PDB file of C-alpha atoms in Angstrom:
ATOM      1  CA  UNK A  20     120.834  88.749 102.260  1.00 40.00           C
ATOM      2  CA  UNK A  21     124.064  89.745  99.869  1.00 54.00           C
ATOM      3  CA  UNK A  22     124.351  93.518  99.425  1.00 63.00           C
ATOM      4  CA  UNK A  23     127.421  93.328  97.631  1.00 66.00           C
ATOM      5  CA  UNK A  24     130.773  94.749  98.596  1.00 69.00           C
ATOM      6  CA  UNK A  25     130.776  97.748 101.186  1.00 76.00           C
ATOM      7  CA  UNK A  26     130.994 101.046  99.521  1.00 81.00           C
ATOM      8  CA  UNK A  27     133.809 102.581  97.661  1.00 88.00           C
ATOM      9  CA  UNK A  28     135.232  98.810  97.556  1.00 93.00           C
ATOM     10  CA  UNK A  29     136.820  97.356  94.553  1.00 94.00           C
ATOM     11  CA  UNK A  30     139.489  94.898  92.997  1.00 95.00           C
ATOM     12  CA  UNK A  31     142.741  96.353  92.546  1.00 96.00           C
ATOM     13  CA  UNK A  32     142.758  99.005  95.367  1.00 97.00           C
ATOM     14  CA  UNK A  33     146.189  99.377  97.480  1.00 97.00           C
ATOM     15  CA  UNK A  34     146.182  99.069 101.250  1.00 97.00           C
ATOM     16  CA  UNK A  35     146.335 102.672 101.901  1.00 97.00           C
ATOM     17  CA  UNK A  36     142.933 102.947  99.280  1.00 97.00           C
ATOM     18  CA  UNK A  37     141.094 100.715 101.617  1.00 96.00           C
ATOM     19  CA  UNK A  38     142.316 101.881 104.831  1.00 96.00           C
ATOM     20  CA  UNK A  39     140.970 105.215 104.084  1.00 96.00           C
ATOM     21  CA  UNK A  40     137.638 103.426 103.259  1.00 93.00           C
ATOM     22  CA  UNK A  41     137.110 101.102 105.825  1.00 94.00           C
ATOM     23  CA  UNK A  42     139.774 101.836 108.249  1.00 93.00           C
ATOM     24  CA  UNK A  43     141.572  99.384 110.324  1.00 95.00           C
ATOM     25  CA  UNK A  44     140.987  95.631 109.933  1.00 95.00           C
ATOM     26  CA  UNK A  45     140.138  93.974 113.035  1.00 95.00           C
ATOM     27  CA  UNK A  46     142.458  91.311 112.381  1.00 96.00           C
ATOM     28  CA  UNK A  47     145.445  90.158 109.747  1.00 97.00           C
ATOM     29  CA  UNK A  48     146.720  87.123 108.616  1.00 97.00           C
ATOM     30  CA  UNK A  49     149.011  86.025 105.896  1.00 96.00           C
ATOM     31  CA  UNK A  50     149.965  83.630 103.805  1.00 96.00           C
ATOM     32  CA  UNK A  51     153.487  82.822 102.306  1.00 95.00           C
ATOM     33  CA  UNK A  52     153.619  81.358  98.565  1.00 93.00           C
ATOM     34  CA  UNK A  53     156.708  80.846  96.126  1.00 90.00           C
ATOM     35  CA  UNK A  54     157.047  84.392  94.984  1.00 88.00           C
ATOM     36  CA  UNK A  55     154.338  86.336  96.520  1.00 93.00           C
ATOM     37  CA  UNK A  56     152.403  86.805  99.220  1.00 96.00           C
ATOM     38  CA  UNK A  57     148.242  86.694 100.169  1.00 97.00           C
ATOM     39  CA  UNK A  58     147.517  89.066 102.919  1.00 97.00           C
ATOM     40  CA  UNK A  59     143.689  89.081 104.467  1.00 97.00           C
ATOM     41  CA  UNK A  60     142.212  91.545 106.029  1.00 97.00           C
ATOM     42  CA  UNK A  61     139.050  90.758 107.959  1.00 96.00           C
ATOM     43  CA  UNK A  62     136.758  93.020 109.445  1.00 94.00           C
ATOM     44  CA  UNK A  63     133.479  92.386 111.551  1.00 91.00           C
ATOM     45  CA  UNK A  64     130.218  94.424 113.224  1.00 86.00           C
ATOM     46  CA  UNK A  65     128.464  96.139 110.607  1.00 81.00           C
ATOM     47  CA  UNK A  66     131.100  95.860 107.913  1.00 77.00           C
ATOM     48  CA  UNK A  67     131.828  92.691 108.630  1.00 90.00           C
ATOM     49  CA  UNK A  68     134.383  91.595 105.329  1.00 94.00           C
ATOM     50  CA  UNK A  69     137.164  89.731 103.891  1.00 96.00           C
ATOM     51  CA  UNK A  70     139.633  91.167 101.899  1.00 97.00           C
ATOM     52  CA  UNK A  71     142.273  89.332 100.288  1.00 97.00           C
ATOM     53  CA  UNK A  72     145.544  91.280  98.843  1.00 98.00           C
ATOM     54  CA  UNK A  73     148.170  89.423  95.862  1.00 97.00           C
ATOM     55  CA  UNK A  74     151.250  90.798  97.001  1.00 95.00           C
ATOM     56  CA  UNK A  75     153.569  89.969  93.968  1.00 92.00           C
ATOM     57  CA  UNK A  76     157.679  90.393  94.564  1.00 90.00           C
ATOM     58  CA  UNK A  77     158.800  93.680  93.590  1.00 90.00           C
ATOM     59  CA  UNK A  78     155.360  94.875  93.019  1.00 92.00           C
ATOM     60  CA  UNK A  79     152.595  96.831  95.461  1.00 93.00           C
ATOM     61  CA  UNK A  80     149.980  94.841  97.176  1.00 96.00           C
ATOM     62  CA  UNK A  81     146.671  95.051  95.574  1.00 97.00           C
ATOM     63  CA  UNK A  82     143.002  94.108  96.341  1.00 98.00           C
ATOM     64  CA  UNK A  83     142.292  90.928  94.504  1.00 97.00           C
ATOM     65  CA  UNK A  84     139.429  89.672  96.123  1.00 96.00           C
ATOM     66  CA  UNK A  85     136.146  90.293  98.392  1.00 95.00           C
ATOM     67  CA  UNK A  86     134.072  88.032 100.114  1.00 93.00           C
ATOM     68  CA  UNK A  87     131.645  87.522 102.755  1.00 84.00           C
ATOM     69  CA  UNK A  88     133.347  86.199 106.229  1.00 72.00           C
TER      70      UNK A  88
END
């Protein structure tokens, strides 16, 4: 059953947004493209989530994507 993204979630947040949301992710992992950066964030138990950041050169990561694990 989809309930849609956890509460107080959307696109565009910064780390710190989402940290004070959801708190820590359980785990990390990153990926390294020309110029920028994809960070996800995954997070299980009852908020189980994953959250992808664009980290752009020279600019703050944001939250560009959420998705079921």
């Amino acid at each position: 059953l989809d309930q849609g993204p956890p509460r107080g979630l959307r696109e565009g947040m910064t780390p710190a947004q989402v940290r004070a949301v959801m708190g820590e992710p359980s785990r990390v992992g990153r990926q390294v493209l020309a110029h920028r950066a994809l960070e996800y964030w995954h997070y299980s138990g009852e908020k189980a989530v994953l959250l992808t950041f664009d980290c752009h050169r020279g600019q703050p990561p944001r939250l560009s994507r959420i998705a079921a694990p």
